[in-house]
Coordinates of C-alpha atoms in Angstrom, one line a residue:
M76 CA 145.6 152.7 87.4
Y77 CA 149.1 154.3 87.0
Q78 CA 150.5 158.0 86.6
K79 CA 154.3 158.6 85.6
Q80 CA 156.3 159.6 88.7
G81 CA 156.5 163.4 88.6
S82 CA 153.7 164.4 86.3
T83 CA 151.1 166.7 87.8
A84 CA 148.9 165.9 85.3
G85 CA 145.9 164.5 87.4
T86 CA 146.5 166.2 90.6
N87 CA 144.3 168.8 92.5
Q88 CA 146.0 172.0 94.2
N89 CA 146.8 170.0 96.9
G90 CA 148.9 167.4 95.1
H91 CA 146.9 164.7 95.5
H92 CA 146.1 162.4 92.3
L93 CA 142.4 162.6 90.5
L94 CA 140.7 160.0 89.1
P95 CA 138.8 160.0 85.5
A96 CA 134.9 160.9 86.0
T97 CA 134.8 161.5 89.8
G98 CA 133.8 165.2 89.4
D99 CA 137.6 166.3 90.6
S100 CA 139.5 168.6 88.4
T101 CA 142.7 171.1 87.8
R102 CA 142.6 174.4 88.4
S103 CA 145.4 177.0 88.3
L104 CA 144.7 180.2 90.0
P105 CA 145.9 182.3 87.4
L106 CA 143.8 181.1 85.0
L107 CA 140.6 181.1 87.5
I108 CA 141.2 185.2 87.6
F109 CA 141.3 185.7 84.0
S110 CA 137.9 183.7 83.4
L111 CA 136.1 185.7 86.1
V112 CA 137.4 188.8 84.1
F113 CA 136.2 187.6 80.9
I114 CA 132.6 186.4 82.4
V115 CA 132.2 189.9 83.7
S116 CA 133.1 192.1 80.8
A117 CA 131.2 190.2 78.4
L118 CA 128.8 190.4 80.4
F119 CA 129.1 194.3 80.9
I120 CA 129.6 194.6 77.3
G121 CA 126.2 192.4 76.7
L122 CA 124.1 195.0 78.5
R123 CA 125.3 198.0 77.0
K124 CA 125.3 196.9 73.2
R125 CA 122.4 194.9 73.6
K126 CA 123.9 192.3 72.3
W127 CA 124.2 190.2 75.4
F128 CA 122.9 187.1 74.0
H129 CA 126.5 187.0 71.5
Y130 CA 128.7 188.0 74.6
L131 CA 126.9 185.9 76.8
L132 CA 127.2 182.5 73.9
A133 CA 130.6 183.0 74.0
F134 CA 130.9 182.7 77.6
V135 CA 129.4 179.8 78.1
V136 CA 131.9 178.3 75.6
F137 CA 134.7 179.9 77.0
S138 CA 134.2 178.4 80.5
S139 CA 133.5 175.1 79.4
L140 CA 136.8 174.8 77.9
F141 CA 137.8 175.6 81.3
F142 CA 136.2 173.7 83.2
I143 CA 136.3 170.7 81.1
S144 CA 140.5 170.8 80.0
P145 CA 141.6 169.5 83.4
V146 CA 139.4 166.5 83.3
A147 CA 140.2 165.6 79.7
D148 CA 143.7 166.0 80.9
A149 CA 143.2 163.1 83.7
E150 CA 141.2 161.1 81.3
K151 CA 144.3 160.7 79.2
T152 CA 145.2 157.4 79.9
S153 CA 147.4 154.4 78.0
S154 CA 147.8 150.7 78.9
I155 CA 151.4 149.9 80.6
K156 CA 151.1 146.8 81.1
S157 CA 148.8 143.9 80.3
A158 CA 145.5 143.3 82.0
T159 CA 145.2 140.3 84.8
S160 CA 141.8 138.7 85.3
A161 CA 140.8 137.1 88.7
S162 CA 137.2 134.9 89.3
V163 CA 135.6 135.2 93.1
P164 CA 132.5 134.0 93.5
Q165 CA 129.4 135.8 93.2
N166 CA 128.2 138.4 95.4
Q167 CA 131.4 137.8 97.7
P168 CA 133.5 140.6 99.0
F169 CA 137.1 140.8 97.1
T170 CA 140.1 142.8 97.5
Q171 CA 143.2 143.2 94.8
Q172 CA 146.6 145.2 96.0
P173 CA 147.7 146.8 93.2
E174 CA 151.1 145.6 91.9
K175 CA 154.3 148.0 91.6
I176 CA 155.4 149.4 88.1
N177 CA 158.8 150.8 88.2
G178 CA 158.4 154.7 87.2
F179 CA 155.0 154.6 87.8
D180 CA 152.7 155.7 91.1
Y181 CA 149.5 153.5 91.4
V182 CA 146.7 156.7 92.0
G183 CA 143.5 154.3 92.0
Y184 CA 141.0 152.2 90.3
I185 CA 138.6 152.6 87.9
P186 CA 135.0 150.0 88.5
I187 CA 133.7 148.7 85.6
F188 CA 130.3 147.9 85.0
N189 CA 128.2 145.6 83.0
S190 CA 125.8 147.2 81.2
D191 CA 122.4 145.1 82.4
K192 CA 121.8 145.7 85.7
D193 CA 123.6 143.4 88.5
L194 CA 121.9 140.4 90.1
A195 CA 121.6 140.7 94.0
A196 CA 121.7 137.2 96.2
P197 CA 118.7 135.2 95.8
V198 CA 116.3 135.0 98.6
T199 CA 115.2 131.2 99.9
I200 CA 111.8 130.8 101.4
N201 CA 112.0 127.4 103.4
Y202 CA 109.1 125.5 104.7
V203 CA 109.7 124.0 108.0
D204 CA 107.4 122.1 110.6
E205 CA 108.1 122.7 114.8
N206 CA 111.5 120.6 114.5
S207 CA 112.8 122.7 111.7
K208 CA 112.0 119.3 109.3
H209 CA 111.3 120.5 105.9
I210 CA 107.9 119.4 104.6
H211 CA 108.0 121.3 101.6
D212 CA 110.6 122.2 98.6
P213 CA 111.7 125.7 99.2
Q214 CA 111.7 128.4 96.6
T215 CA 113.9 130.8 95.6
L216 CA 113.6 134.6 94.5
K217 CA 115.7 136.0 92.5
G218 CA 116.1 139.9 91.6
E219 CA 118.1 142.9 91.0
Y220 CA 120.5 144.3 93.5
G221 CA 118.3 146.6 96.0
A222 CA 115.4 145.7 93.9
K223 CA 112.3 145.1 96.8
Y224 CA 111.0 141.4 97.3
D225 CA 107.8 139.7 98.6
A226 CA 107.3 136.7 100.1
S227 CA 104.3 137.1 101.9
T228 CA 102.0 136.4 99.1
T229 CA 100.1 133.2 99.0
A230 CA 102.9 132.3 96.0
Y231 CA 105.5 131.8 99.2
K232 CA 103.1 131.6 102.2
L233 CA 101.7 128.3 101.0
K234 CA 99.2 126.0 102.3
I235 CA 100.2 122.5 103.1
N236 CA 98.1 119.7 103.2
G237 CA 98.4 118.4 107.2
Y238 CA 99.7 121.5 108.1
T239 CA 99.0 124.8 109.5
L240 CA 100.9 128.0 109.4
D241 CA 102.0 129.2 112.8
V242 CA 100.8 132.9 112.5
D243 CA 102.9 132.8 115.8
K244 CA 106.2 132.3 114.6
L245 CA 105.9 134.2 111.0
P246 CA 109.1 135.3 109.4
N247 CA 110.1 138.8 110.3
N248 CA 112.0 139.2 107.0
A249 CA 108.9 138.2 104.6
T250 CA 109.5 141.3 102.9
G251 CA 112.6 143.3 102.3
T252 CA 115.2 144.0 99.7
F253 CA 117.9 142.4 97.4
S254 CA 121.6 142.5 98.6
N255 CA 124.3 140.8 97.6
K256 CA 124.1 138.7 100.7
S257 CA 121.8 135.3 100.5
Q258 CA 118.7 135.8 102.5
T259 CA 116.4 133.4 104.0
V260 CA 112.8 133.1 104.9
T261 CA 111.3 130.4 106.8
Y262 CA 108.0 129.7 107.5
V263 CA 106.9 127.5 110.7
Y264 CA 104.1 125.2 110.4
K265 CA 102.3 123.3 113.1
K266 CA 101.2 120.1 112.4
N267 CA 97.3 119.4 112.2
P268 CA 96.3 117.2 115.4
V269 CA 95.0 113.8 114.6
T270 CA 93.0 112.6 117.6
A271 CA 94.6 110.1 119.3
A272 CA 93.9 106.3 120.9
G273 CA 93.2 107.0 124.8
I274 CA 94.8 106.4 127.7
T275 CA 92.7 104.3 130.4
V276 CA 93.8 104.3 133.9
R277 CA 92.6 101.2 135.4
Y278 CA 92.4 100.8 139.1
V279 CA 92.7 97.3 140.6
D280 CA 93.9 95.0 143.6
E281 CA 96.5 92.2 143.5
N282 CA 94.6 89.7 142.2
G283 CA 93.7 91.9 139.0
V284 CA 89.7 92.9 140.6
E285 CA 89.1 96.3 139.8
I286 CA 88.5 98.6 142.7
H287 CA 87.4 102.2 141.1
A288 CA 85.7 103.2 138.1
A289 CA 88.6 103.4 134.9
Q290 CA 89.4 107.1 134.0
T291 CA 90.2 108.2 130.2
L292 CA 92.5 110.7 128.9
K293 CA 92.1 111.8 125.5
G294 CA 94.2 114.0 123.0
N295 CA 96.0 113.9 120.0
I296 CA 98.7 111.6 118.3
G297 CA 102.0 113.3 119.3
E298 CA 100.5 115.5 122.8
G299 CA 102.3 114.2 125.6
F300 CA 100.5 112.9 129.0
D301 CA 100.9 112.6 132.5
V302 CA 98.4 110.3 134.6
S303 CA 101.0 110.2 137.5
T304 CA 99.2 113.3 138.9
S305 CA 96.4 113.1 142.0
K306 CA 93.8 113.9 139.2
Y307 CA 94.9 110.4 138.1
K308 CA 96.8 108.4 140.9
L309 CA 94.0 108.2 143.7
I310 CA 93.1 107.5 146.8
I311 CA 91.1 105.1 147.6
D312 CA 88.8 104.3 150.7
G313 CA 90.0 100.5 152.6
Y314 CA 92.6 100.4 150.1
T315 CA 96.6 102.0 150.1
L316 CA 98.7 102.1 146.5
D317 CA 101.1 99.7 146.4
Q318 CA 104.5 101.4 145.9
D319 CA 106.4 98.6 144.5
R320 CA 104.1 98.4 141.3
L321 CA 104.0 101.3 140.0
P322 CA 103.2 101.4 136.2
T323 CA 105.9 102.8 134.6
N324 CA 103.5 104.1 131.7
T325 CA 102.4 107.2 133.6
T326 CA 103.9 110.0 131.5
G327 CA 104.7 109.4 127.5
T328 CA 102.9 110.6 124.1
L329 CA 99.7 109.8 122.5
T330 CA 99.7 107.3 119.4
D331 CA 97.2 105.6 117.3
Q332 CA 97.4 102.9 119.9
P333 CA 95.0 102.4 123.1
Q334 CA 97.3 102.7 126.3
T335 CA 96.3 101.3 129.8
V336 CA 97.7 102.4 132.7
T337 CA 97.4 100.8 135.4
Y338 CA 97.2 101.4 139.2
V339 CA 97.7 98.1 141.9
Y340 CA 96.0 99.0 145.4
E341 CA 96.7 96.6 148.3
Q342 CA 93.3 96.1 150.5
D343 CA 94.0 97.9 154.0
P344 CA 94.0 95.7 156.8
V345 CA 91.3 94.5 158.7
P346 CA 91.7 92.3 162.0
A347 CA 90.6 88.8 160.8
G348 CA 89.1 86.3 162.7
D349 CA 91.2 83.5 164.2
V350 CA 91.5 80.0 162.4
T351 CA 91.9 77.2 165.5
I352 CA 93.9 73.9 164.8
R353 CA 92.3 71.3 166.7
Y354 CA 93.5 67.7 166.9
V355 CA 91.3 64.8 167.5
D356 CA 91.2 61.3 167.1
G357 CA 88.6 59.0 164.4
D358 CA 85.7 59.5 167.3
G359 CA 86.4 63.4 166.7
N360 CA 88.1 63.3 170.7
T361 CA 90.6 66.4 171.3
I362 CA 93.8 64.4 171.6
H363 CA 96.3 67.8 172.1
D364 CA 96.2 71.6 173.0
A365 CA 94.7 73.6 169.9
K366 CA 97.0 75.9 168.0
T367 CA 95.6 79.6 167.1
I368 CA 96.6 81.4 163.7
S369 CA 95.8 85.7 163.8
G370 CA 96.2 88.3 161.2
N371 CA 94.4 90.6 158.8
V372 CA 91.8 89.8 156.7
G373 CA 93.2 88.6 153.2
D374 CA 96.2 87.5 154.9
N375 CA 96.9 83.9 153.3
Y376 CA 98.0 80.8 156.6
D377 CA 99.3 78.1 156.5
A378 CA 98.1 75.8 158.7
S379 CA 99.7 72.4 156.8
T380 CA 103.7 72.6 158.1
S381 CA 105.2 70.8 160.5
E382 CA 104.3 73.8 163.2
Y383 CA 100.5 73.0 163.2
K384 CA 100.3 69.6 161.7
L385 CA 102.1 67.8 164.6
A386 CA 103.4 64.5 165.2
I387 CA 101.2 63.1 168.3
D388 CA 103.2 60.3 169.9
G389 CA 100.8 57.0 169.9
Y390 CA 99.0 58.3 167.1
T391 CA 99.4 58.6 163.0
L392 CA 97.6 61.7 160.9
D393 CA 95.1 60.3 158.8
Q394 CA 96.0 60.9 155.1
T395 CA 92.8 60.4 153.9
Q396 CA 90.7 63.4 155.9
L397 CA 93.5 65.9 155.5
P398 CA 91.7 68.9 155.9
T399 CA 90.5 70.7 153.2
N400 CA 91.6 74.0 154.4
A401 CA 94.8 73.9 156.0
T402 CA 96.0 76.5 153.6
G403 CA 93.6 79.9 152.7
T404 CA 93.1 83.2 153.6
L405 CA 91.8 85.0 156.5
T406 CA 88.5 86.6 156.6
D407 CA 85.9 88.5 159.1
Q408 CA 84.8 85.1 160.5
P409 CA 86.9 82.8 162.9
Q410 CA 87.9 79.2 160.8
T411 CA 88.9 76.0 162.1
V412 CA 91.4 73.2 160.9
T413 CA 91.0 70.1 161.8
Y414 CA 93.5 67.3 161.7
V415 CA 92.5 63.4 162.2
Y416 CA 94.4 61.2 163.3
E417 CA 94.5 57.9 163.9
Q418 CA 96.0 54.8 166.7
D419 CA 99.3 53.6 165.1
P420 CA 98.4 51.4 162.4
V421 CA 99.1 47.9 161.5
P422 CA 100.8 47.1 158.2
A423 CA 98.4 46.5 155.0
G424 CA 99.3 44.7 151.9
D425 CA 100.0 46.7 149.0
V426 CA 97.8 48.3 146.5
T427 CA 99.5 47.3 142.8
I428 CA 98.2 49.4 140.2
R429 CA 98.8 48.2 136.8
Y430 CA 99.0 49.7 133.3
V431 CA 97.5 47.3 130.1
D432 CA 96.3 47.0 126.6
G433 CA 92.6 45.5 125.5
D434 CA 94.8 42.4 125.2
G435 CA 95.9 42.2 128.9
N436 CA 99.6 43.4 127.9
T437 CA 101.7 45.8 130.2
I438 CA 102.1 48.7 128.5
H439 CA 103.9 50.8 131.6
D440 CA 105.4 50.0 135.1
A441 CA 103.5 49.1 137.7
K442 CA 103.0 51.4 140.3
T443 CA 102.5 50.4 144.8
I444 CA 100.4 52.2 147.1
S445 CA 101.6 50.9 150.9
G446 CA 100.0 51.8 154.4
N447 CA 98.4 50.3 157.3
V448 CA 95.0 48.3 157.3
G449 CA 92.0 50.8 158.0
D450 CA 94.1 53.1 155.3
N451 CA 92.0 54.7 152.4
Y452 CA 93.7 54.9 148.8
D453 CA 93.4 56.6 146.2
A454 CA 94.4 55.6 143.1
S455 CA 92.2 57.6 140.7
T456 CA 94.4 60.9 140.9
S457 CA 96.9 61.7 138.1
E458 CA 99.7 60.1 140.4
Y459 CA 98.2 56.5 139.4
K460 CA 96.1 57.3 136.6
L461 CA 98.5 58.4 134.2
A462 CA 98.9 59.9 130.5
I463 CA 101.0 57.3 128.5
D464 CA 102.7 58.1 125.5
G465 CA 100.6 56.5 122.4
Y466 CA 97.8 55.5 124.5
T467 CA 94.5 56.5 125.6
L468 CA 92.6 56.0 128.9
D469 CA 89.5 53.2 128.5
Q470 CA 87.2 55.3 130.1
T471 CA 84.5 52.3 129.5
Q472 CA 86.7 50.0 131.7
L473 CA 88.0 52.1 134.2
P474 CA 88.8 49.8 137.2
N475 CA 86.0 50.1 140.2
N476 CA 88.3 49.9 142.6
A477 CA 90.5 52.3 142.4
T478 CA 89.3 54.1 145.3
G479 CA 89.0 51.9 148.6
T480 CA 90.4 50.8 152.3
L481 CA 93.9 49.0 152.9
T482 CA 93.4 45.6 154.4
D483 CA 96.0 42.9 155.7
Q484 CA 95.5 41.6 151.5
P485 CA 97.2 43.1 148.3
Q486 CA 94.9 44.3 145.6
T487 CA 95.2 44.9 142.1
V488 CA 93.7 48.0 140.5
T489 CA 94.4 48.0 136.7
Y490 CA 94.0 50.9 134.2
V491 CA 93.3 49.1 130.7
Y492 CA 94.3 51.8 128.0
E493 CA 93.9 52.2 124.0
Q494 CA 95.9 52.5 121.2
D495 CA 96.3 56.0 120.0
P496 CA 94.0 56.0 116.9
V497 CA 95.5 56.1 113.2
P498 CA 93.5 58.2 110.6
A499 CA 90.9 55.6 108.8
G500 CA 90.2 55.4 105.3
D501 CA 87.2 57.4 104.5
V502 CA 83.5 55.2 103.7
T503 CA 82.0 56.7 100.5
I504 CA 78.3 56.5 100.6
R505 CA 77.1 56.2 96.8
Y506 CA 73.8 56.9 95.4
I507 CA 72.7 54.9 92.4
D508 CA 69.9 53.8 90.0
G509 CA 69.5 50.4 88.7
D510 CA 72.0 51.1 85.5
G511 CA 74.5 52.4 87.9
N512 CA 74.1 56.2 87.3
T513 CA 74.6 58.7 90.0
I514 CA 71.4 60.2 91.0
H515 CA 72.8 62.1 94.4
D516 CA 76.3 63.6 95.7
A517 CA 78.3 61.3 97.9
K518 CA 78.3 61.8 101.5
T519 CA 81.8 60.7 103.6
I520 CA 82.5 59.3 107.0
S521 CA 85.7 59.8 108.4
G522 CA 87.1 58.5 111.2
N523 CA 90.2 56.5 113.0
V524 CA 91.4 53.0 112.1
G525 CA 88.9 51.2 114.5
D526 CA 86.2 53.2 114.6
N527 CA 82.8 52.6 114.2
Y528 CA 80.5 53.7 111.6
D529 CA 77.0 53.7 110.9
A530 CA 75.4 54.7 107.9
S531 CA 72.1 53.1 107.7
T532 CA 70.7 56.1 109.5
S533 CA 68.5 58.9 107.8
E534 CA 71.5 61.0 107.5
Y535 CA 73.2 58.9 104.8
K536 CA 70.0 56.5 104.1
L537 CA 68.6 59.0 102.1
A538 CA 64.6 59.7 100.5
I539 CA 65.5 61.2 96.9
D540 CA 62.6 63.0 95.2
G541 CA 61.2 60.7 92.1
Y542 CA 63.6 57.5 93.4
T543 CA 63.2 54.7 95.5
L544 CA 65.4 52.8 97.4
D545 CA 65.6 49.8 96.8
Q546 CA 65.0 47.1 99.4
T547 CA 66.5 43.9 97.7
Q548 CA 69.7 45.6 97.3
L549 CA 70.5 47.5 100.6
P550 CA 74.5 47.1 101.3
N551 CA 75.4 44.7 103.4
N552 CA 78.3 47.3 104.8
A553 CA 76.2 49.7 106.0
T554 CA 77.8 49.5 109.3
G555 CA 81.0 48.7 110.4
T556 CA 84.3 49.4 111.6
L557 CA 86.9 52.3 109.9
T558 CA 90.3 50.5 108.5
D559 CA 93.6 52.1 107.0
Q560 CA 91.6 51.3 103.7
P561 CA 89.0 53.6 102.2
Q562 CA 85.6 51.8 101.9
T563 CA 82.3 52.1 99.8
V564 CA 78.8 52.2 100.5
T565 CA 76.3 51.8 97.7
Y566 CA 72.4 52.5 97.9
V567 CA 70.4 51.6 95.2
Y568 CA 67.5 53.4 93.8
E569 CA 64.3 52.7 91.8
A570 CA 63.2 55.4 89.3
E571 CA 59.9 55.7 90.0
D572 CA 57.0 55.4 87.2
A573 CA 56.1 59.1 85.2
T574 CA 54.3 59.9 82.3
I575 CA 54.9 62.2 79.5
T576 CA 51.9 63.6 78.0
I577 CA 51.6 64.8 74.5
R578 CA 48.6 67.2 74.4
F579 CA 47.4 69.1 71.0
T580 CA 45.9 72.7 71.3
D581 CA 44.6 75.5 69.0
V582 CA 46.4 78.6 68.6
N583 CA 44.6 80.3 71.5
G584 CA 45.5 77.5 73.9
N585 CA 42.5 75.6 73.8
P586 CA 42.5 71.7 72.9
Y587 CA 42.5 71.3 69.2
Q588 CA 39.0 69.8 67.5
A589 CA 39.7 68.2 64.6
Y590 CA 38.9 70.6 61.3
D591 CA 35.8 70.6 59.8
L592 CA 35.9 69.9 55.9
T593 CA 32.4 70.7 55.1
T594 CA 33.0 73.9 56.3
F595 CA 36.3 74.5 54.5
G596 CA 35.6 77.6 51.8
D597 CA 32.0 77.6 52.9
G598 CA 31.3 74.6 51.8
S599 CA 32.8 74.3 48.4
L600 CA 34.7 71.4 49.1
S601 CA 31.6 69.0 49.3
A602 CA 30.5 69.4 45.8
E603 CA 34.3 68.4 44.6
Y604 CA 34.1 65.5 47.0
P605 CA 31.0 63.5 47.5
N606 CA 30.6 62.0 51.2
L607 CA 32.9 64.5 52.1
E608 CA 31.6 64.2 56.0
Q609 CA 32.9 60.5 56.1
Y610 CA 36.7 61.7 55.6
S611 CA 38.8 61.5 58.7
Y612 CA 42.3 62.5 59.7
Q613 CA 45.4 60.3 60.4
L614 CA 48.2 61.0 63.5
D615 CA 51.9 60.7 61.9
Y616 CA 53.1 60.3 65.7
D617 CA 50.7 56.8 66.4
Q618 CA 48.6 56.6 63.7
S619 CA 45.7 57.2 65.3
I620 CA 42.4 58.2 64.0
H621 CA 40.6 60.7 64.6
L622 CA 37.1 62.0 63.3
Q623 CA 36.4 65.5 62.1
N624 CA 35.4 68.0 64.4
S625 CA 36.6 65.6 67.5
T626 CA 38.7 67.0 70.1
I627 CA 42.2 65.4 69.8
P628 CA 42.8 63.7 73.0
D629 CA 45.9 63.5 75.3
I630 CA 48.3 61.1 74.3
T631 CA 50.4 59.7 77.5
V632 CA 53.8 57.7 77.5
P633 CA 54.8 55.5 80.4
T634 CA 58.3 56.6 81.4
K635 CA 60.4 56.7 84.7
I636 CA 62.3 59.1 86.7
G637 CA 65.7 59.7 85.0
D638 CA 64.4 58.5 81.3
S639 CA 65.5 60.6 78.6
Y640 CA 63.5 60.9 75.8
T641 CA 63.3 62.8 72.5
L642 CA 59.8 63.4 70.4
P643 CA 59.7 64.4 66.9
D644 CA 59.4 68.7 66.5
K645 CA 56.7 68.5 64.1
V646 CA 53.3 66.6 64.4
R647 CA 50.9 66.1 61.6
F648 CA 47.2 64.7 60.8
Y649 CA 46.7 63.5 57.0
I650 CA 43.8 63.5 55.5
L651 CA 41.6 60.2 54.7
D652 CA 38.9 59.5 52.2
P653 CA 36.0 57.1 53.4
N654 CA 37.8 54.3 52.6
G655 CA 41.1 55.4 54.7
N656 CA 43.3 56.2 52.0
R657 CA 45.7 59.5 52.9
V658 CA 44.3 62.3 50.5
D659 CA 47.6 64.2 49.8
E660 CA 45.4 67.5 49.3
L661 CA 41.8 68.5 48.3
H662 CA 40.9 71.9 46.3
Y663 CA 38.3 73.7 44.5
Y664 CA 37.7 76.3 42.7
D665 CA 35.7 79.9 44.0
E666 CA 33.9 82.1 42.1
N667 CA 37.0 84.1 40.9
S668 CA 38.2 81.3 39.7
A669 CA 41.1 81.3 42.8
G670 CA 41.9 77.8 43.2
H671 CA 42.3 76.7 47.1
E672 CA 43.8 73.2 48.6
I673 CA 44.1 71.9 52.2
F674 CA 46.6 69.5 52.6
S675 CA 46.9 68.4 56.4
L676 CA 46.7 69.4 60.2
S677 CA 50.1 70.2 61.6
N678 CA 51.8 72.1 64.3
G679 CA 54.1 74.1 61.6
S680 CA 57.1 75.5 62.9
R681 CA 55.5 76.2 66.5
V682 CA 58.0 73.3 67.8
P683 CA 58.0 72.9 71.5
T684 CA 60.9 74.0 73.8
N685 CA 60.7 70.4 75.7
V686 CA 60.5 68.4 72.8
S687 CA 63.5 66.3 74.1
G688 CA 65.1 66.2 77.5
T689 CA 65.2 64.5 80.8
V690 CA 62.3 63.3 83.0
T691 CA 62.4 65.1 86.3
Q692 CA 58.6 65.2 87.5
P693 CA 55.7 62.8 87.7
N694 CA 54.3 64.2 84.6
T695 CA 55.9 66.0 81.5
V696 CA 53.6 67.9 79.3
I697 CA 54.7 68.6 75.7
T698 CA 52.5 70.7 74.0
Y699 CA 51.9 71.3 70.3
T700 CA 49.8 73.7 68.6
L701 CA 48.2 73.1 65.6
S702 CA 46.8 74.8 62.4
T703 CA 45.6 74.0 58.9
D704 CA 47.7 73.6 56.5
V705 CA 46.2 75.3 53.2
G706 CA 47.3 77.1 50.1
F707 CA 46.3 78.4 47.3
I708 CA 46.1 77.1 43.4
P709 CA 48.5 78.7 40.7
E710 CA 46.2 79.8 37.6
P711 CA 46.7 77.3 34.9

C-alpha cells in the first residue's frame, strides 16, 4: 500500500503511517479536548434535567464520529498501478519486495485471506520395519491449519500381517497440530519371528569319526549365531583342536536351512610300540641287522622305502612275499615287518599273457612277465587281467595258470573275452486257442544278442483257467538264442468242456410243474374237453413233450470255455391234445357267463439276464421263470 508523498492522512501523532483495520488511528489534541468537554457537559445536564438518556445517546453518536473518522480517512484508498501476481508452493515461505512508485511512499501491505479456512500441510503416516524398509502403504492426514490431528488410533496404528508394532519405538508425534510444514509419523514394526532350522555343532577326528556328542543351537530366522565360544568350541580329553581346520561358519545368521559347523580334533600323541623291520631268507634265517621305527600311536609309518627295504648283497628281495604291513599306523602294540630274500636267482622263461576272443583271435597286444626260476608270478591282477573296450572277460573261461611259479620254460596265460552284448529283438510269448484267438496277455523276454532264453518254464508256459495246453502243438522254439530280430513263441490251448443248463422255475424259484388243466377254472375245462387229463405240453425250444403236473427237467447243452451262445428271450410250452395236435387255446364259460381261455405256458416278459454271452465257467445256468398264459373271452 502506498500514500502520496507529503500527505498526513493515515499517520499518527508520531508521523507513522497507518494501515486500515489495524486498530491505529489519527487523533488531534484539540479535537480530543473538545470531545472530553462535550462528554462531561452532556453527563451533567442529563443528570440535572433527568433527561440523561437523550444526552447519553447524543454523546455516543458524537464520540463514535470522533473515533471512526480517522480510520475512515486511513481506509480511503485507490489503485495507482495494475496488480501483479506470483505463484508460490503451498505452505512455503514467500517474500515480495515492494516496487518504488514515483510520488508515493510504501506504507505496508494488507493480507488477503480466503473465505474458506486455510488447509495445513499434510501429516504422513509411514509403516517401516527395523531396517526402515516400508512394509505397508503410507496414509495421509489432512486438516486445517492449527487443528489437532490424532494418528494414534487403530485407523492409523495398524495391525500388519507378519509384523508386530515395536512399542519401544512409538512415535512421539502420533498426536499434534496441523502446521504449514509437512509432518511425518513413523510406526516401526518388528518382523514376527519364524523358527529357523537348527545349527548342529559336530566334533570329529581327522577321519571324520565323531568323538563327542553333537550340540544343537536353535532360534529364529534372521537371528545371528556364534558357536565359536567355549560353550561350543570344546576341550575334549585326549584330543587337541586342529587350529588349521577351524570351521569358517562358526558365526552367521539362522535361516530356514539346517547348517552344520564341524570342529576337527587331533588325537593327543601316545608313545607307540616300535615297528621292527627284519631281514630273513626263505628259511627264516636273519641275513641283516633289524631296523626300528618309533613314534606315537596314530602316526603313519612307511617301511617300504629304500631306508628299510634294503638291497642286500647276494640276495634278491622276494617280491612274492612282500610284507602286507610295510606301511601302516603305529599302535600301542609292537609290530614286525619282515622282508624275505632269496639268494640270487637264475633267469626264467617269460610268462606271456594273451588276449583273444571266443574264436581265438587276438584283440589286444600281449603282456610279458619276466623273472627268475622259482619266482612266483601273478597275472590275475588288473595289470594283466585287462578291461578291453568293446569286450567283456569270459568268467567261464578264466585261465587256471593266472598265478604260478616261473620256470626255465616259457609259459602262456590266455584271457578269453566275449564281445559286448548288443540289445536283441524281444521274444514274445503268445497264448491262443485252437482258432487263434488270444486268451491271455502276452509275455516278453528281453536281452542281448547271443543270450539264451527259455520260455518253457512255468513263468511262461502258463496254466490258464478253462483251458488245457495242447501238448500236440507245443512250440519248437520255446528255448533258443536271442538275435537281432524279434521272435514269437506261441502256446496253443484247448478250451475245456463246459455246459449250459437251461432251468425252468415258477415265480417263487421252485422247479416248475406243468399246469394241471383238469384243475383250471375249478375243473370247468373238463366238461368242455373230454379226456382232458390226456392233454400234454410241447416245449418250443427243443420240441420235448411234457405231461401235466410233471416237473420240467433242466436241459443241458454241451459247450466249451470261450464259446459264445445265444438263447431265445422267450420260451413257450404249447398245449397238445391226446392226438398230439397243437391246441391254440382252451376256453369255457363260468356260471356268470364269463369267458375264460388258456393259451400256453411261458416266461412272458421275464427275460433271463444271461440269455447270451461267452462261456467263462464250467457250468452256466440260464433260468426261465414260467407262468400260465390266460385270458378272458369278450362277451358275444
